[in-house]
């Protein structure tokens, strides 16, 4: 989630965003990521150990609405509060909601999640935070706020990524093999300084915030461009961001190689390549407030029959992910 403080890194672009058209570029990346990752997001939603279909959902760091709309379609009786710091992104989200006839099921809030006080989010059954928590200066405070807001048996789902998505093979492009790896390495120090929580294990943070981790999911994703036509445009947008961020960091030869890939009029354009593969690793944690109603020893004997016990939730995760479809792997 991008905060409203000057020069703060913006939510889902994962690179410096001082360019005046940064929000437009980020919106394009978000929309392309949504197209490419739609099946995986749907699988995560199916996997979530919810007690019942949520009707009050908060999407923290909603961006242009990838999670918002997936959740609305998965839960037809739900209303989603989409929270983001970007007015431009929220306007794009509202525009799509109007086009899809869903504007009566969406509320938008422009919020700096690093602010000490948040507006009232109600008592949500589900809080969804996809690729947003690692942008916060104080995610621990945000997690405590979410804990306090969650309704009875409400669930928080945190989806995070380990780093930038990759598209090129190690021997690409011809003449400058390893280009993408060098670009990522050059940008990593500044990215780590801006986003020290990226790649964190969020289980300890969730526990420290007073939440109980119900399940954890790891997604190792590889999608070939022959399987999804949005991979090429996604690679173009992502490498455009790399080019902007690396303008002062990369050697001239690498910048020239990037420029050739990004030149859509060139026969060597990345849009003309048939060997692109999106490779990314994403992790999901599902957590809720501990249920203190089972504190009495007399109730422990009934745990095996409790459909919401840790053992029952683990069995449900295995049931949903039994086929390991969409390249999912799980630990519960």
Short mmCIF file of C-alpha atoms in Angstrom, two decimals:
data_model
loop_
_atom_site.label_atom_id
_atom_site.label_comp_id
_atom_site.label_asym_id
_atom_site.label_seq_id
_atom_site.Cartn_x
_atom_site.Cartn_y
_atom_site.Cartn_z
CA UNK A 1 0.00 0.00 0.00
CA UNK A 2 1.49 3.32 -0.95
CA UNK A 3 1.26 5.91 1.77
CA UNK A 4 0.67 9.59 1.17
CA UNK A 5 4.02 10.78 2.47
CA UNK A 6 6.27 12.38 -0.18
CA UNK A 7 8.49 10.05 -2.20
CA UNK A 8 7.00 6.95 -0.59
CA UNK A 9 7.21 3.80 -2.68
CA UNK A 10 3.93 2.94 -4.35
CA UNK A 11 2.15 -0.28 -3.58
CA UNK A 12 2.42 -2.96 -6.19
CA UNK A 13 5.01 -1.71 -8.68
CA UNK A 14 8.06 -2.81 -6.67
CA UNK A 15 10.40 -0.12 -7.91
CA UNK A 16 11.02 3.64 -7.61
CA UNK A 17 8.05 5.68 -8.80
CA UNK A 18 9.13 9.29 -9.06
CA UNK A 19 8.09 9.52 -12.72
CA UNK A 20 5.04 11.76 -13.21
CA UNK A 21 3.14 8.96 -14.95
CA UNK A 22 3.95 6.42 -12.24
CA UNK A 23 0.34 5.74 -11.23
CA UNK A 24 -0.65 5.02 -14.84
CA UNK A 25 2.26 2.61 -15.26
CA UNK A 26 1.47 0.91 -11.97
CA UNK A 27 -2.19 0.59 -12.91
CA UNK A 28 -1.16 -1.14 -16.14
CA UNK A 29 1.10 -3.55 -14.24
CA UNK A 30 -1.65 -4.30 -11.72
CA UNK A 31 -4.22 -5.00 -14.43
CA UNK A 32 -1.83 -7.29 -16.33
CA UNK A 33 -0.87 -9.12 -13.16
CA UNK A 34 -4.57 -9.65 -12.48
CA UNK A 35 -5.08 -11.19 -15.92
CA UNK A 36 -2.09 -13.50 -15.59
CA UNK A 37 -2.71 -14.50 -11.97
CA UNK A 38 -6.50 -14.85 -12.08
CA UNK A 39 -6.53 -18.65 -11.74
CA UNK A 40 -4.09 -18.52 -8.84
CA UNK A 41 -6.09 -15.87 -7.01
CA UNK A 42 -9.24 -17.93 -7.47
CA UNK A 43 -7.43 -20.98 -6.07
CA UNK A 44 -6.25 -19.02 -3.03
CA UNK A 45 -9.79 -17.80 -2.41
CA UNK A 46 -11.08 -21.37 -2.61
CA UNK A 47 -8.30 -22.46 -0.22
CA UNK A 48 -9.06 -19.86 2.46
CA UNK A 49 -10.22 -21.52 5.70
CA UNK A 50 -13.28 -19.30 6.11
CA UNK A 51 -15.95 -20.45 8.57
CA UNK A 52 -18.70 -19.42 6.19
CA UNK A 53 -19.06 -17.28 3.09
CA UNK A 54 -18.03 -13.76 4.17
CA UNK A 55 -20.46 -10.92 3.59
CA UNK A 56 -18.27 -8.03 4.88
CA UNK A 57 -14.85 -7.91 3.23
CA UNK A 58 -12.02 -5.37 3.41
CA UNK A 59 -9.37 -5.33 0.67
CA UNK A 60 -6.27 -3.58 2.09
CA UNK A 61 -4.09 -2.19 -0.69
CA UNK A 62 -6.76 -2.87 -3.29
CA UNK A 63 -4.93 -1.16 -6.16
CA UNK A 64 -7.10 -1.31 -9.26
CA UNK A 65 -9.20 -4.12 -7.80
CA UNK A 66 -7.77 -7.53 -8.76
CA UNK A 67 -8.60 -9.01 -5.37
CA UNK A 68 -11.75 -6.94 -4.92
CA UNK A 69 -13.45 -8.27 -8.03
CA UNK A 70 -12.28 -11.85 -7.53
CA UNK A 71 -13.75 -11.79 -4.02
CA UNK A 72 -17.01 -10.25 -5.21
CA UNK A 73 -17.44 -12.99 -7.81
CA UNK A 74 -16.51 -15.73 -5.31
CA UNK A 75 -18.94 -14.45 -2.67
CA UNK A 76 -22.09 -13.11 -4.37
CA UNK A 77 -23.61 -11.84 -1.12
CA UNK A 78 -20.51 -9.90 -0.06
CA UNK A 79 -19.82 -6.18 0.03
CA UNK A 80 -16.17 -5.11 -0.26
CA UNK A 81 -14.51 -2.03 1.20
CA UNK A 82 -11.54 -1.35 -1.09
CA UNK A 83 -8.77 0.57 0.69
CA UNK A 84 -5.83 2.19 -1.08
CA UNK A 85 -3.79 5.38 -0.85
CA UNK A 86 -3.90 6.08 -4.59
CA UNK A 87 -6.87 8.17 -5.68
CA UNK A 88 -6.12 7.25 -9.30
CA UNK A 89 -6.21 3.53 -8.61
CA UNK A 90 -9.45 3.79 -6.66
CA UNK A 91 -11.06 5.78 -9.46
CA UNK A 92 -10.10 3.04 -11.95
CA UNK A 93 -11.59 0.49 -9.56
CA UNK A 94 -14.85 2.46 -9.31
CA UNK A 95 -14.99 2.81 -13.10
CA UNK A 96 -14.75 -0.96 -13.54
CA UNK A 97 -17.32 -1.51 -10.81
CA UNK A 98 -19.76 0.76 -12.67
CA UNK A 99 -19.08 -1.03 -15.97
CA UNK A 100 -19.63 -4.43 -14.35
CA UNK A 101 -22.73 -3.34 -12.45
CA UNK A 102 -21.06 -3.93 -9.10
CA UNK A 103 -20.85 -0.37 -7.76
CA UNK A 104 -23.57 -1.06 -5.20
CA UNK A 105 -21.35 -3.75 -3.64
CA UNK A 106 -18.16 -1.70 -3.34
CA UNK A 107 -17.12 1.08 -1.00
CA UNK A 108 -13.75 2.79 -1.53
CA UNK A 109 -11.56 4.47 1.08
CA UNK A 110 -8.39 6.45 0.37
CA UNK A 111 -6.28 5.70 3.44
CA UNK A 112 -2.65 5.89 4.51
CA UNK A 113 -2.22 2.61 6.37
CA UNK A 114 0.84 3.97 8.15
CA UNK A 115 -1.33 6.65 9.75
CA UNK A 116 -2.00 6.27 13.46
CA UNK A 117 -5.78 6.41 12.99
CA UNK A 118 -7.75 4.53 10.37
CA UNK A 119 -11.35 5.20 9.43
CA UNK A 120 -13.92 2.74 10.71
CA UNK A 121 -13.72 -0.47 8.68
CA UNK A 122 -16.70 -2.03 10.41
CA UNK A 123 -16.45 -5.62 11.63
CA UNK A 124 -15.27 -7.51 8.54
CA UNK A 125 -15.59 -11.26 8.18
CA UNK A 126 -12.55 -11.25 5.88
CA UNK A 127 -9.61 -8.88 5.46
CA UNK A 128 -7.61 -9.49 2.27
CA UNK A 129 -4.13 -7.93 1.99
CA UNK A 130 -2.38 -8.83 -1.26
CA UNK A 131 1.16 -7.50 -1.90
CA UNK A 132 0.48 -4.50 0.32
CA UNK A 133 1.71 -5.16 3.85
CA UNK A 134 5.42 -5.13 2.96
CA UNK A 135 5.14 -1.52 1.82
CA UNK A 136 4.21 -0.28 5.27
CA UNK A 137 6.71 1.38 7.58
CA UNK A 138 4.96 -0.17 10.59
CA UNK A 139 3.11 -3.31 9.50
CA UNK A 140 2.98 -4.55 13.10
CA UNK A 141 0.67 -1.68 14.05
CA UNK A 142 -1.46 -2.32 10.98
CA UNK A 143 -1.82 -5.99 11.90
CA UNK A 144 -2.92 -5.08 15.43
CA UNK A 145 -5.51 -2.69 13.97
CA UNK A 146 -6.82 -5.46 11.71
CA UNK A 147 -6.96 -7.85 14.69
CA UNK A 148 -9.10 -5.38 16.61
CA UNK A 149 -11.39 -4.81 13.62
CA UNK A 150 -12.04 -8.45 12.71
CA UNK A 151 -15.47 -9.79 13.49
CA UNK A 152 -16.05 -13.00 15.43
CA UNK A 153 -14.27 -15.85 13.62
CA UNK A 154 -13.14 -13.29 11.01
CA UNK A 155 -10.11 -14.17 8.86
CA UNK A 156 -7.09 -12.14 7.71
CA UNK A 157 -5.39 -13.35 4.53
CA UNK A 158 -1.94 -11.92 3.78
CA UNK A 159 -0.54 -12.65 0.31
CA UNK A 160 3.06 -11.56 -0.27
CA UNK A 161 5.73 -12.08 -2.91
CA UNK A 162 9.40 -12.84 -2.53
CA UNK A 163 10.62 -10.34 -5.11
CA UNK A 164 10.22 -9.05 -8.64
CA UNK A 165 8.62 -11.31 -11.25
CA UNK A 166 11.00 -12.72 -13.86
CA UNK A 167 10.31 -13.29 -17.55
CA UNK A 168 13.58 -13.89 -19.42
CA UNK A 169 15.66 -17.04 -19.60
CA UNK A 170 19.25 -16.80 -18.24
CA UNK A 171 20.76 -16.69 -21.74
CA UNK A 172 18.51 -13.82 -22.88
CA UNK A 173 18.96 -11.53 -24.71
CA UNK A 174 21.52 -12.56 -27.24
CA UNK A 175 24.70 -10.60 -26.67
CA UNK A 176 23.77 -9.64 -23.07
CA UNK A 177 22.81 -12.91 -21.35
CA UNK A 178 21.72 -12.65 -17.73
CA UNK A 179 20.30 -9.16 -18.28
CA UNK A 180 17.23 -9.55 -16.08
CA UNK A 181 19.22 -11.07 -13.20
CA UNK A 182 21.70 -8.18 -13.27
CA UNK A 183 18.86 -5.65 -13.30
CA UNK A 184 17.28 -7.24 -10.25
CA UNK A 185 20.61 -7.38 -8.43
CA UNK A 186 21.29 -3.70 -9.16
CA UNK A 187 17.89 -2.65 -7.82
CA UNK A 188 17.84 -4.92 -4.76
CA UNK A 189 19.78 -2.68 -2.31
CA UNK A 190 17.52 0.32 -2.82
CA UNK A 191 14.40 -1.86 -2.84
CA UNK A 192 15.43 -3.52 0.42
CA UNK A 193 16.05 -0.13 2.01
CA UNK A 194 12.59 1.09 1.01
CA UNK A 195 10.79 -2.18 1.73
CA UNK A 196 12.61 -3.97 4.57
CA UNK A 197 9.62 -6.25 5.17
CA UNK A 198 9.49 -7.67 1.63
CA UNK A 199 10.15 -11.39 1.71
CA UNK A 200 9.49 -11.63 5.46
CA UNK A 201 7.99 -14.63 7.19
CA UNK A 202 4.72 -13.08 8.29
CA UNK A 203 3.76 -15.86 10.70
CA UNK A 204 5.74 -14.36 13.64
CA UNK A 205 4.34 -10.92 12.90
CA UNK A 206 0.80 -12.26 12.85
CA UNK A 207 1.36 -14.10 16.13
CA UNK A 208 2.91 -11.02 17.76
CA UNK A 209 -0.16 -9.03 16.72
CA UNK A 210 -2.36 -11.41 18.68
CA UNK A 211 -3.52 -13.51 15.74
CA UNK A 212 -3.41 -17.26 15.30
CA UNK A 213 -2.08 -18.62 11.99
CA UNK A 214 -4.61 -21.12 10.66
CA UNK A 215 -2.84 -22.08 7.42
CA UNK A 216 0.07 -21.21 5.15
CA UNK A 217 0.36 -21.62 1.40
CA UNK A 218 3.37 -21.41 -0.94
CA UNK A 219 2.88 -20.72 -4.65
CA UNK A 220 5.76 -21.44 -7.03
CA UNK A 221 4.44 -20.13 -10.32
CA UNK A 222 5.70 -20.59 -13.87
CA UNK A 223 3.41 -19.54 -16.74
CA UNK A 224 4.63 -19.72 -20.33
CA UNK A 225 3.69 -16.98 -22.77
CA UNK A 226 2.09 -19.61 -25.03
CA UNK A 227 -0.40 -20.28 -22.23
CA UNK A 228 -1.40 -16.68 -21.55
CA UNK A 229 -1.36 -13.86 -24.07
CA UNK A 230 -0.96 -11.24 -21.33
CA UNK A 231 2.55 -12.46 -20.45
CA UNK A 232 4.18 -10.42 -23.24
CA UNK A 233 2.51 -7.11 -22.33
CA UNK A 234 3.16 -7.86 -18.64
CA UNK A 235 6.87 -8.41 -19.35
CA UNK A 236 6.95 -5.19 -21.38
CA UNK A 237 5.41 -3.18 -18.53
CA UNK A 238 7.62 -4.80 -15.88
CA UNK A 239 10.84 -4.27 -17.84
CA UNK A 240 9.80 -0.68 -18.56
CA UNK A 241 9.71 -0.19 -14.80
CA UNK A 242 13.14 -1.83 -14.48
CA UNK A 243 14.50 0.49 -17.16
CA UNK A 244 13.24 3.58 -15.36
CA UNK A 245 14.49 2.41 -11.97
CA UNK A 246 17.87 1.32 -13.31
CA UNK A 247 18.65 4.40 -15.40
CA UNK A 248 21.38 5.51 -12.98
CA UNK A 249 22.38 2.07 -11.77
CA UNK A 250 22.93 -0.11 -14.83
CA UNK A 251 25.86 -0.08 -17.28
CA UNK A 252 25.26 1.48 -20.67
CA UNK A 253 25.35 -1.92 -22.38
CA UNK A 254 22.52 -3.24 -20.23
CA UNK A 255 20.45 -0.10 -20.74
CA UNK A 256 20.90 -0.43 -24.51
CA UNK A 257 19.84 -4.09 -24.36
CA UNK A 258 16.75 -3.12 -22.38
CA UNK A 259 15.93 -0.37 -24.84
CA UNK A 260 16.04 -2.87 -27.70
CA UNK A 261 13.70 -5.24 -25.89
CA UNK A 262 11.33 -2.38 -25.06
CA UNK A 263 11.25 -0.99 -28.61
CA UNK A 264 7.95 -2.38 -29.86
CA UNK A 265 8.89 -1.48 -33.45
CA UNK A 266 12.03 -3.62 -33.31
CA UNK A 267 12.11 -7.23 -34.50
CA UNK A 268 13.86 -7.96 -31.19
CA UNK A 269 11.00 -6.50 -29.14
CA UNK A 270 9.99 -8.48 -26.12
CA UNK A 271 6.50 -8.68 -27.62
CA UNK A 272 7.96 -10.71 -30.49
CA UNK A 273 9.55 -13.31 -28.25
CA UNK A 274 7.98 -16.74 -27.85
CA UNK A 275 10.26 -17.85 -24.99
CA UNK A 276 8.88 -15.71 -22.18
CA UNK A 277 7.90 -17.39 -18.91
CA UNK A 278 6.51 -15.60 -15.87
CA UNK A 279 8.30 -16.99 -12.82
CA UNK A 280 7.34 -15.80 -9.37
CA UNK A 281 6.98 -17.10 -5.83
CA UNK A 282 4.15 -15.93 -3.60
CA UNK A 283 3.22 -16.87 -0.06
CA UNK A 284 -0.12 -16.75 1.73
CA UNK A 285 -0.94 -16.76 5.43
CA UNK A 286 -4.44 -17.08 6.87
CA UNK A 287 -4.89 -15.95 10.48
CA UNK A 288 -7.64 -15.12 12.93
CA UNK A 289 -8.07 -14.03 16.51
CA UNK A 290 -7.64 -16.96 18.93
CA UNK A 291 -10.90 -18.55 19.98
CA UNK A 292 -10.95 -18.32 23.76
CA UNK A 293 -14.24 -20.15 24.04
CA UNK A 294 -12.38 -23.48 24.02
CA UNK A 295 -10.25 -22.61 27.02
CA UNK A 296 -12.00 -24.96 29.40
CA UNK A 297 -10.57 -28.45 29.50
CA UNK A 298 -14.08 -29.85 29.31
CA UNK A 299 -14.39 -28.46 25.81
CA UNK A 300 -11.16 -29.99 24.55
CA UNK A 301 -12.75 -33.39 24.13
CA UNK A 302 -15.10 -31.93 21.56
CA UNK A 303 -12.31 -30.50 19.39
CA UNK A 304 -12.33 -33.48 17.04
CA UNK A 305 -15.94 -32.69 16.20
CA UNK A 306 -15.34 -28.95 15.81
CA UNK A 307 -15.43 -28.02 12.09
CA UNK A 308 -13.28 -24.96 12.84
CA UNK A 309 -10.56 -26.68 14.89
CA UNK A 310 -6.95 -26.54 13.55
CA UNK A 311 -7.16 -30.22 12.62
CA UNK A 312 -10.40 -29.71 10.69
CA UNK A 313 -9.02 -26.66 8.92
CA UNK A 314 -5.88 -28.58 7.95
CA UNK A 315 -8.05 -31.33 6.50
CA UNK A 316 -10.06 -28.75 4.55
CA UNK A 317 -6.89 -27.23 3.10
CA UNK A 318 -5.75 -30.66 1.96
CA UNK A 319 -9.15 -31.31 0.42
CA UNK A 320 -9.13 -28.08 -1.56
CA UNK A 321 -5.52 -28.42 -2.66
CA UNK A 322 -5.50 -32.18 -3.09
CA UNK A 323 -4.80 -31.94 -6.83
CA UNK A 324 -2.04 -29.33 -6.30
CA UNK A 325 -3.60 -27.53 -9.26
CA UNK A 326 -2.36 -24.14 -10.45
CA UNK A 327 1.16 -25.03 -9.24
CA UNK A 328 0.15 -24.68 -5.60
CA UNK A 329 1.91 -26.30 -2.69
CA UNK A 330 0.72 -25.98 0.86
CA UNK A 331 1.88 -26.24 4.40
CA UNK A 332 -0.77 -26.11 7.07
#
